[in-house]
Tab-separated table of C-alpha atoms in Angstrom:
chain	number	residue	atom	x	y	z
A	670	UNK	CA	115.135	122.131	81.665
A	671	UNK	CA	114.078	124.726	84.221
A	672	UNK	CA	115.302	123.805	87.659
A	673	UNK	CA	111.830	123.962	89.166
A	674	UNK	CA	112.642	123.346	92.816
A	675	UNK	CA	115.844	125.318	93.200
A	676	UNK	CA	114.751	128.325	91.161
A	677	UNK	CA	111.199	128.635	92.456
A	678	UNK	CA	111.264	127.486	96.045
A	679	UNK	CA	114.804	127.428	97.377
A	680	UNK	CA	114.276	130.623	99.332
A	681	UNK	CA	111.148	129.155	100.904
A	682	UNK	CA	112.767	125.903	102.000
A	683	UNK	CA	116.182	127.233	102.985
A	684	UNK	CA	115.067	130.335	104.803
A	685	UNK	CA	117.973	130.353	107.224
A	686	UNK	CA	120.573	129.698	104.551
A	687	UNK	CA	119.082	132.100	102.058
A	688	UNK	CA	119.166	134.957	104.568
A	689	UNK	CA	122.684	133.978	105.725
A	690	UNK	CA	121.584	134.660	109.276
A	691	UNK	CA	121.136	131.350	111.048
A	692	UNK	CA	119.601	131.884	114.453
A	693	UNK	CA	119.904	128.826	116.686
A	694	UNK	CA	117.449	128.840	119.602
A	695	UNK	CA	119.161	128.435	122.946
A	696	UNK	CA	117.242	125.230	123.608
A	697	UNK	CA	118.747	123.703	120.460
A	698	UNK	CA	122.240	123.758	121.935
A	699	UNK	CA	121.780	124.020	125.712
A	700	UNK	CA	121.929	120.275	126.354
A	701	UNK	CA	125.193	119.721	124.503
A	702	UNK	CA	127.915	118.549	126.860
A	703	UNK	CA	131.669	118.810	126.217
A	704	UNK	CA	131.838	115.022	126.332
A	705	UNK	CA	129.568	114.809	123.320
A	706	UNK	CA	132.325	116.297	121.180
A	707	UNK	CA	135.081	113.951	122.301
A	708	UNK	CA	137.138	112.919	119.301
A	709	UNK	CA	135.270	115.319	117.021
A	710	UNK	CA	137.069	117.322	114.393
A	711	UNK	CA	135.423	120.642	115.251
A	712	UNK	CA	137.754	123.562	115.892
A	713	UNK	CA	138.391	124.542	119.507
A	714	UNK	CA	139.316	128.025	120.808
A	715	UNK	CA	142.976	126.988	121.052
A	716	UNK	CA	142.927	125.840	117.409
A	717	UNK	CA	141.494	129.195	116.403
A	718	UNK	CA	144.162	131.147	118.274
A	719	UNK	CA	146.914	129.204	116.535
A	720	UNK	CA	146.282	130.885	113.190
A	721	UNK	CA	145.415	134.484	112.395
A	722	UNK	CA	143.990	133.421	109.036
A	723	UNK	CA	141.743	130.875	110.703
A	724	UNK	CA	140.612	133.526	113.167
A	725	UNK	CA	139.675	135.882	110.353
A	726	UNK	CA	137.768	133.122	108.570
A	727	UNK	CA	135.834	132.154	111.672
A	728	UNK	CA	135.086	135.773	112.519
A	729	UNK	CA	133.648	136.141	109.025
A	730	UNK	CA	131.583	132.978	109.509
A	731	UNK	CA	130.201	134.366	112.772
A	732	UNK	CA	129.249	137.633	111.088
A	733	UNK	CA	127.589	135.927	108.121
A	734	UNK	CA	125.694	133.289	110.079
A	735	UNK	CA	124.622	135.120	113.197
A	736	UNK	CA	126.273	132.389	115.342
A	737	UNK	CA	128.965	133.007	117.895
A	738	UNK	CA	131.954	130.696	117.563
A	739	UNK	CA	130.852	128.949	120.757
A	740	UNK	CA	127.422	128.297	119.283
A	741	UNK	CA	128.968	126.979	116.073
A	742	UNK	CA	131.175	124.591	118.035
A	743	UNK	CA	128.239	123.356	120.106
A	744	UNK	CA	126.048	122.957	117.028
A	745	UNK	CA	128.713	120.910	115.268
A	746	UNK	CA	129.249	118.726	118.342
A	747	UNK	CA	125.545	118.051	118.634
A	748	UNK	CA	125.251	117.321	114.890
A	749	UNK	CA	128.192	114.917	115.013
A	750	UNK	CA	126.590	113.246	118.033
A	751	UNK	CA	123.635	112.379	115.771
A	752	UNK	CA	120.987	115.039	116.471
A	753	UNK	CA	118.960	115.347	113.267
A	754	UNK	CA	117.779	118.924	113.810
A	755	UNK	CA	121.358	120.090	114.412
A	756	UNK	CA	122.535	118.205	111.334
A	757	UNK	CA	119.943	120.044	109.262
A	758	UNK	CA	121.073	123.375	110.707
A	759	UNK	CA	124.691	122.509	109.946
A	760	UNK	CA	123.599	121.908	106.356
A	761	UNK	CA	121.998	125.366	106.320
A	762	UNK	CA	125.187	126.895	107.678
A	763	UNK	CA	127.386	125.169	105.081
A	764	UNK	CA	125.007	126.180	102.308
A	765	UNK	CA	125.109	129.819	103.416
A	766	UNK	CA	128.903	129.818	103.417
A	767	UNK	CA	129.231	128.839	99.749
A	768	UNK	CA	131.111	131.456	97.756
A	769	UNK	CA	129.197	130.943	94.510
A	770	UNK	CA	125.677	129.960	93.495
A	771	UNK	CA	127.241	127.646	90.908
A	772	UNK	CA	129.167	125.753	93.564
A	773	UNK	CA	127.934	122.234	94.345
A	774	UNK	CA	126.785	122.213	98.000
A	775	UNK	CA	128.558	118.933	98.801
A	776	UNK	CA	129.161	119.589	102.491
A	777	UNK	CA	125.633	120.909	103.015
A	778	UNK	CA	124.214	117.853	101.240
A	779	UNK	CA	126.239	115.527	103.458
A	780	UNK	CA	124.685	117.039	106.572
A	781	UNK	CA	121.198	117.087	105.079
A	782	UNK	CA	121.583	113.442	104.126
A	783	UNK	CA	122.469	112.468	107.702
A	784	UNK	CA	119.330	114.165	108.977
A	785	UNK	CA	117.187	112.863	106.100
A	786	UNK	CA	118.279	109.295	106.798
A	787	UNK	CA	116.892	109.733	110.298
A	788	UNK	CA	113.523	110.686	108.821
A	789	UNK	CA	113.596	114.455	109.343
A	790	UNK	CA	111.135	115.743	106.719
A	791	UNK	CA	112.630	119.241	106.590
A	792	UNK	CA	116.064	117.815	105.771
A	793	UNK	CA	114.581	115.484	103.158
A	794	UNK	CA	113.086	118.510	101.391
A	795	UNK	CA	116.338	120.500	101.543
A	796	UNK	CA	118.341	117.554	100.232
A	797	UNK	CA	115.775	117.085	97.449
A	798	UNK	CA	116.229	120.702	96.374
A	799	UNK	CA	120.013	120.263	96.266
A	800	UNK	CA	119.713	117.011	94.299
A	801	UNK	CA	117.390	118.560	91.721
A	802	UNK	CA	119.721	121.536	91.320
A	803	UNK	CA	122.471	119.176	90.120
A	804	UNK	CA	120.696	119.090	86.770
A	805	UNK	CA	120.867	115.341	86.144
A	806	UNK	CA	118.243	112.624	85.674
A	807	UNK	CA	119.658	110.776	88.674
A	808	UNK	CA	119.442	113.928	90.781
A	809	UNK	CA	115.842	114.517	89.700
A	810	UNK	CA	114.886	110.920	90.522
A	811	UNK	CA	116.443	111.140	93.989
A	812	UNK	CA	114.756	114.490	94.595
A	813	UNK	CA	111.324	113.007	93.878
A	814	UNK	CA	112.026	109.994	96.099
A	815	UNK	CA	113.048	112.272	98.975
A	816	UNK	CA	109.994	114.465	98.527
A	817	UNK	CA	107.728	111.400	98.600
A	818	UNK	CA	109.290	110.324	101.903
A	819	UNK	CA	108.615	113.756	103.397
A	820	UNK	CA	105.128	113.891	101.851
A	821	UNK	CA	104.302	110.567	103.509
A	822	UNK	CA	104.738	112.478	106.785
A	823	UNK	CA	102.175	115.041	105.550
A	824	UNK	CA	104.906	117.670	105.313
A	825	UNK	CA	103.162	120.506	103.466
A	826	UNK	CA	106.165	121.904	101.653
A	827	UNK	CA	107.120	118.470	100.307
A	828	UNK	CA	103.632	118.099	98.852
A	829	UNK	CA	103.916	121.558	97.317
A	830	UNK	CA	107.264	120.735	95.692
A	831	UNK	CA	105.969	117.404	94.412
A	832	UNK	CA	103.203	119.345	92.711
A	833	UNK	CA	105.812	121.439	90.905
A	834	UNK	CA	107.699	118.317	89.886
A	835	UNK	CA	104.573	117.209	88.039
A	836	UNK	CA	104.056	120.665	86.553
A	837	UNK	CA	107.617	120.852	85.195
A	838	UNK	CA	108.181	117.133	84.565
A	839	UNK	CA	111.083	116.898	87.019
A	840	UNK	CA	111.825	113.236	87.729
A	841	UNK	CA	108.253	112.306	86.770
A	842	UNK	CA	106.096	112.639	83.635
A	843	UNK	CA	104.520	116.096	83.487
A	844	UNK	CA	100.863	116.074	84.512
A	845	UNK	CA	98.678	119.095	85.183
A	846	UNK	CA	96.082	116.848	86.807
A	847	UNK	CA	98.581	115.508	89.368
A	848	UNK	CA	99.977	118.998	89.819
A	849	UNK	CA	96.512	120.155	90.830
A	850	UNK	CA	95.948	117.095	93.044
A	851	UNK	CA	99.184	117.573	95.012
A	852	UNK	CA	98.456	121.270	95.420
A	853	UNK	CA	95.145	120.344	97.021
A	854	UNK	CA	96.935	118.054	99.477
A	855	UNK	CA	99.552	120.698	100.246
A	856	UNK	CA	96.893	123.339	100.839
A	857	UNK	CA	95.034	120.952	103.161
A	858	UNK	CA	98.264	120.652	105.187
A	859	UNK	CA	98.558	124.423	105.483
A	860	UNK	CA	100.785	125.507	102.564
A	861	UNK	CA	99.951	129.132	101.772
A	862	UNK	CA	101.973	128.895	98.550
A	863	UNK	CA	99.791	125.987	97.450
A	864	UNK	CA	96.684	128.109	98.048
A	865	UNK	CA	98.028	130.750	95.688
A	866	UNK	CA	98.905	128.149	93.042
A	867	UNK	CA	95.468	126.563	93.343
A	868	UNK	CA	93.994	129.956	92.586
A	869	UNK	CA	96.030	130.062	89.381
A	870	UNK	CA	94.845	126.563	88.474
A	871	UNK	CA	91.221	127.646	88.744
A	872	UNK	CA	91.796	130.968	86.982
A	873	UNK	CA	93.656	129.502	83.997
A	874	UNK	CA	92.153	125.981	83.891
A	875	UNK	CA	95.352	124.108	84.808
A	876	UNK	CA	94.484	120.539	85.738
A	877	UNK	CA	90.885	121.489	86.436
A	878	UNK	CA	87.995	123.433	84.917
A	879	UNK	CA	88.173	127.216	84.935
A	880	UNK	CA	86.323	128.770	87.870
A	881	UNK	CA	87.036	132.463	88.482
A	882	UNK	CA	85.142	132.565	91.775
A	883	UNK	CA	87.088	129.571	93.093
A	884	UNK	CA	90.325	131.218	91.937
A	885	UNK	CA	89.560	134.317	93.980
A	886	UNK	CA	88.614	132.177	96.983
A	887	UNK	CA	91.978	130.393	96.992
A	888	UNK	CA	93.891	133.612	96.381
A	889	UNK	CA	92.114	135.120	99.384
A	890	UNK	CA	92.953	132.093	101.529
A	891	UNK	CA	96.625	132.334	100.581
A	892	UNK	CA	96.632	136.065	101.308
A	893	UNK	CA	95.003	135.496	104.684
A	894	UNK	CA	97.796	133.035	105.482
A	895	UNK	CA	100.364	135.705	104.646
A	896	UNK	CA	101.364	134.871	101.058
A	897	UNK	CA	102.280	138.142	99.333
A	898	UNK	CA	101.861	136.811	95.792
A	899	UNK	CA	98.356	135.641	96.658
A	900	UNK	CA	97.553	139.137	97.935
A	901	UNK	CA	98.818	140.540	94.614
A	902	UNK	CA	96.526	138.173	92.711
A	903	UNK	CA	93.550	139.164	94.867
A	904	UNK	CA	94.290	142.802	93.995
A	905	UNK	CA	94.357	142.048	90.266
A	906	UNK	CA	91.063	140.148	90.533
A	907	UNK	CA	89.461	143.083	92.344
A	908	UNK	CA	90.901	145.561	89.845
A	909	UNK	CA	89.437	143.783	86.826
A	910	UNK	CA	86.389	142.178	88.447
A	911	UNK	CA	87.629	138.591	88.080
A	912	UNK	CA	85.342	136.282	90.031
A	913	UNK	CA	83.663	139.233	91.690
A	914	UNK	CA	82.608	142.825	91.053
A	915	UNK	CA	85.385	145.304	90.371
A	916	UNK	CA	86.556	147.057	93.538
A	917	UNK	CA	89.340	149.599	92.859
A	918	UNK	CA	89.662	150.620	96.520
A	919	UNK	CA	89.877	146.969	97.579
A	920	UNK	CA	92.445	146.333	94.853
A	921	UNK	CA	94.593	149.179	96.165
A	922	UNK	CA	94.431	147.836	99.749
A	923	UNK	CA	95.373	144.316	98.697
A	924	UNK	CA	98.212	145.599	96.503
A	925	UNK	CA	99.575	147.455	99.517
A	926	UNK	CA	99.441	144.168	101.446
A	927	UNK	CA	101.389	142.445	98.676
A	928	UNK	CA	103.967	145.225	98.737
A	929	UNK	CA	104.317	145.072	102.507
A	930	UNK	CA	104.804	141.325	102.180
A	931	UNK	CA	107.827	141.934	99.959
A	932	UNK	CA	106.362	140.959	96.568
A	933	UNK	CA	108.403	143.093	94.135
A	934	UNK	CA	105.854	143.232	91.247
A	935	UNK	CA	103.511	145.115	93.595
A	936	UNK	CA	105.783	148.166	93.221
A	937	UNK	CA	104.964	148.553	89.531
A	938	UNK	CA	101.264	147.951	90.171
A	939	UNK	CA	101.123	150.577	92.931
A	940	UNK	CA	102.979	153.018	90.699
A	941	UNK	CA	100.297	152.528	88.040
A	942	UNK	CA	97.523	152.887	90.625
A	943	UNK	CA	98.963	156.209	91.769
A	944	UNK	CA	99.457	157.438	88.195
A	945	UNK	CA	95.923	156.535	87.140
A	946	UNK	CA	94.145	157.093	90.452
A	947	UNK	CA	93.008	153.470	90.796
A	948	UNK	CA	91.521	153.124	94.277
A	949	UNK	CA	93.484	156.140	95.481
A	950	UNK	CA	94.272	159.729	94.585
A	951	UNK	CA	96.604	160.520	91.704
A	952	UNK	CA	100.090	161.102	93.086
A	953	UNK	CA	102.898	161.253	90.530
A	954	UNK	CA	105.602	161.608	93.198
A	955	UNK	CA	104.554	158.385	94.936
A	956	UNK	CA	104.299	156.622	91.595
A	957	UNK	CA	107.933	157.502	90.870
A	958	UNK	CA	109.000	156.324	94.329
A	959	UNK	CA	107.486	152.891	93.713
A	960	UNK	CA	109.001	152.708	90.228
A	961	UNK	CA	112.461	153.459	91.633
A	962	UNK	CA	112.085	150.905	94.411
A	963	UNK	CA	110.809	148.181	92.105
A	964	UNK	CA	113.589	148.818	89.574
A	965	UNK	CA	116.224	148.628	92.308
A	966	UNK	CA	114.749	145.273	93.342
A	967	UNK	CA	115.090	144.051	89.745
A	968	UNK	CA	111.365	143.735	89.032
A	969	UNK	CA	111.137	143.674	85.209
A	970	UNK	CA	107.914	145.685	84.916
A	971	UNK	CA	109.329	148.378	87.189
A	972	UNK	CA	112.503	148.378	85.092
A	973	UNK	CA	110.425	148.995	81.968
A	974	UNK	CA	108.553	151.840	83.671
A	975	UNK	CA	111.826	153.290	84.928
A	976	UNK	CA	113.302	153.263	81.432
A	977	UNK	CA	110.206	154.875	79.962
A	978	UNK	CA	110.535	157.749	82.432
A	979	UNK	CA	113.389	158.861	80.170
A	980	UNK	CA	111.021	159.147	77.214
A	981	UNK	CA	108.689	161.347	79.260
A	982	UNK	CA	111.480	163.393	80.831
A	983	UNK	CA	110.528	162.233	84.329
A	984	UNK	CA	112.742	161.735	87.374
A	985	UNK	CA	115.945	162.763	85.540
A	986	UNK	CA	116.527	159.285	84.141
A	987	UNK	CA	119.555	159.353	81.826
A	988	UNK	CA	119.594	157.691	78.420
A	989	UNK	CA	122.251	155.275	79.647
A	990	UNK	CA	120.155	154.323	82.679
A	991	UNK	CA	117.075	153.863	80.502
A	992	UNK	CA	118.937	151.508	78.170
A	993	UNK	CA	120.302	149.547	81.162
A	994	UNK	CA	116.783	149.171	82.583
A	995	UNK	CA	115.443	147.881	79.271
A	996	UNK	CA	118.381	145.489	78.944
A	997	UNK	CA	117.817	144.079	82.443
A	998	UNK	CA	114.140	143.506	81.691
A	999	UNK	CA	115.072	141.835	78.395
A	1000	UNK	CA	117.509	139.535	80.205
A	1001	UNK	CA	114.552	138.305	82.250
A	1002	UNK	CA	112.690	137.403	79.071
A	1003	UNK	CA	110.498	140.491	78.748
A	1004	UNK	CA	110.060	141.151	75.050
A	1005	UNK	CA	109.036	144.762	75.683
A	1006	UNK	CA	112.567	145.440	76.884
A	1007	UNK	CA	113.916	144.094	73.597
A	1008	UNK	CA	111.637	146.382	71.586
A	1009	UNK	CA	112.683	149.472	73.547
A	1010	UNK	CA	116.352	148.464	73.301
A	1011	UNK	CA	116.008	148.211	69.538
A	1012	UNK	CA	114.733	151.796	69.361
A	1013	UNK	CA	117.677	153.136	71.375
A	1014	UNK	CA	120.163	151.059	69.381
A	1015	UNK	CA	118.707	152.388	66.136
A	1016	UNK	CA	119.395	155.998	67.090
A	1017	UNK	CA	122.496	155.440	69.229
A	1018	UNK	CA	120.918	156.982	72.328
A	1019	UNK	CA	122.155	155.618	75.658
A	1020	UNK	CA	124.328	153.147	73.766
A	1021	UNK	CA	126.339	152.916	70.558
A	1022	UNK	CA	124.192	153.101	67.450
A	1023	UNK	CA	124.004	149.848	65.528
A	1024	UNK	CA	121.346	149.117	62.932
A	1025	UNK	CA	122.084	145.384	62.877
A	1026	UNK	CA	121.892	145.050	66.665
A	1027	UNK	CA	118.663	147.044	66.622
A	1028	UNK	CA	117.213	144.588	64.129
A	1029	UNK	CA	118.490	141.609	66.141
A	1030	UNK	CA	116.857	142.976	69.317
A	1031	UNK	CA	113.536	143.405	67.568
A	1032	UNK	CA	113.720	139.890	66.157
A	1033	UNK	CA	114.383	138.551	69.656
A	1034	UNK	CA	111.235	140.338	70.844
A	1035	UNK	CA	109.299	138.609	68.077
A	1036	UNK	CA	110.747	135.229	69.092
A	1037	UNK	CA	109.790	135.823	72.741
A	1038	UNK	CA	106.252	136.915	71.884
A	1039	UNK	CA	105.001	137.347	68.298
A	1040	UNK	CA	105.246	139.775	65.395
A	1041	UNK	CA	101.908	141.336	66.335
A	1042	UNK	CA	102.810	141.749	70.021
A	1043	UNK	CA	106.236	143.219	69.283
A	1044	UNK	CA	104.747	145.695	66.811
A	1045	UNK	CA	102.006	146.601	69.284
A	1046	UNK	CA	104.669	147.635	71.814
A	1047	UNK	CA	106.647	149.578	69.198
A	1048	UNK	CA	103.535	151.416	67.990
A	1049	UNK	CA	102.125	152.020	71.486
A	1050	UNK	CA	102.072	155.526	72.966
A	1051	UNK	CA	105.145	154.671	75.050
A	1052	UNK	CA	107.023	153.201	72.111
A	1053	UNK	CA	106.278	156.130	69.828
A	1054	UNK	CA	107.243	158.606	72.542
A	1055	UNK	CA	110.572	156.844	73.067
A	1056	UNK	CA	111.143	156.726	69.297
A	1057	UNK	CA	110.379	160.423	68.981
A	1058	UNK	CA	112.790	161.442	71.732
A	1059	UNK	CA	115.582	159.162	70.511
A	1060	UNK	CA	115.147	160.472	66.965
A	1061	UNK	CA	115.552	164.027	68.277
A	1062	UNK	CA	118.695	163.182	70.235
A	1063	UNK	CA	120.472	160.682	67.995
A	1064	UNK	CA	121.034	159.660	64.406
A	1065	UNK	CA	119.030	157.037	62.539
A	1066	UNK	CA	121.510	154.259	61.786
A	1067	UNK	CA	118.932	152.375	59.740
A	1068	UNK	CA	118.432	155.377	57.476
A	1069	UNK	CA	122.221	155.707	57.192
A	1070	UNK	CA	122.466	152.065	56.184
A	1071	UNK	CA	119.746	152.502	53.601
A	1072	UNK	CA	121.482	155.598	52.191
A	1073	UNK	CA	124.805	153.748	52.044
A	1074	UNK	CA	123.133	150.831	50.328
A	1075	UNK	CA	121.506	153.190	47.820
A	1076	UNK	CA	124.833	154.918	47.110
A	1077	UNK	CA	126.546	151.569	46.768
A	1078	UNK	CA	123.822	150.424	44.402
A	1079	UNK	CA	124.175	153.558	42.310
A	1080	UNK	CA	127.927	153.153	42.134
A	1081	UNK	CA	127.556	149.538	41.096
A	1082	UNK	CA	125.008	150.588	38.472
A	1083	UNK	CA	127.400	153.231	37.115
A	1084	UNK	CA	130.237	150.729	36.940
A	1085	UNK	CA	128.002	148.279	35.137
A	1086	UNK	CA	126.980	150.926	32.604
A	1087	UNK	CA	130.611	151.880	32.036
A	1088	UNK	CA	131.451	148.239	31.536
A	1089	UNK	CA	128.626	147.841	29.049
A	1090	UNK	CA	129.774	150.913	27.093
A	1091	UNK	CA	133.329	149.601	26.994
A	1092	UNK	CA	132.081	146.236	25.754
A	1093	UNK	CA	129.982	147.904	23.086
A	1094	UNK	CA	132.965	149.973	21.967
A	1095	UNK	CA	135.191	146.938	21.808
A	1096	UNK	CA	132.594	145.046	19.823
A	1097	UNK	CA	132.265	147.980	17.424
A	1098	UNK	CA	136.028	148.068	17.014
A	1099	UNK	CA	136.139	144.371	16.255
A	1100	UNK	CA	133.388	144.797	13.616
A	1101	UNK	CA	135.274	147.652	11.982
A	1102	UNK	CA	138.496	145.641	11.848
A	1103	UNK	CA	136.654	142.748	10.244
A	1104	UNK	CA	135.203	145.058	7.621
A	1105	UNK	CA	138.658	146.438	6.797
A	1106	UNK	CA	139.990	142.911	6.431
A	1107	UNK	CA	137.250	142.080	3.951
A	1108	UNK	CA	138.115	145.161	1.860
A	1109	UNK	CA	141.757	144.138	1.661
């Protein structure tokens, strides 16, 4: 099951941990007295000096977290003295120090739990995300219970995450109607992400009737609150006239806002706008800049565009780089990447030629989309251009396989004919011997 909370919203809830730059306001630690840490297990300067290895580790922690060692010591003392906000920050710090995303954040969860037990809604949400990421029914159930406790305090992000629990069926039966209802509550409490999701509900009739004008209204509200994805959706609505009249110039402005807000898919959209002159002047150089930036950020559409630059001979993209871009897009579930990979595998361009792997890639594209959609990509202008260039540079492994199969078939046919002739000759010999016997 998709880990809805951890995969979709972890970066939103654990902003300090996700950035690995925890910034503790001076007022959060200024009232901590040395006496508060009496008997605590936190490291002191003398403990640090006693071991060079410990010093290196703590220096690394300071660099990663943005804390000085003194601030870390004070934060730990305050957390151990029972301050819920400091306990939550200690959880953030421990989470940021994990060496692997697959590691269970046990120490972080222990701190979050201390703060959550004191009723701190932010800590309840963070602990819920960690519980859900465990991937168990018990973890999902505890996550929902924690989110309900935070939602009872009208904590907007808890309401937003509860909505996604109902969308994905995490710890509760899936329900689009309740998904929509919790999004409404979250939006009322100021969640900009909920505004964007409400727009999607109205646009695609999720838990409510379709209403394109209402979709645009909620996208606009989310964008006004600073949600970059909402700004992207406003741009798409303005580009195609969804819920309003088409406004190419307005679409371009909103797509720039989405890009400035850090929404990676906006790179590919802006590249297309500059290539086609949508709301702006045609500028191929700028289009390539956005494609490069989006591909470096791992945006799948930008990766596809970047790979296709090879087919058009643009931006000096190598065959190997093109294949890598298509493969990265395919890894993210984009069937177009699978189709383009299959073409390059067929001719051995940018990778080793392999007719069977080419066929397997194409079949994966069909499984991700459909036979019609996969063929539409293959037979599109981009697909045919890539096929043409690869055919000119490589060797058709599928044709080779067919030729080998034909030769093998011919050889087998020849052997069969020889065998038949031998059998006929033997039979004739036996008949002749029988006739001679009769004469005797």
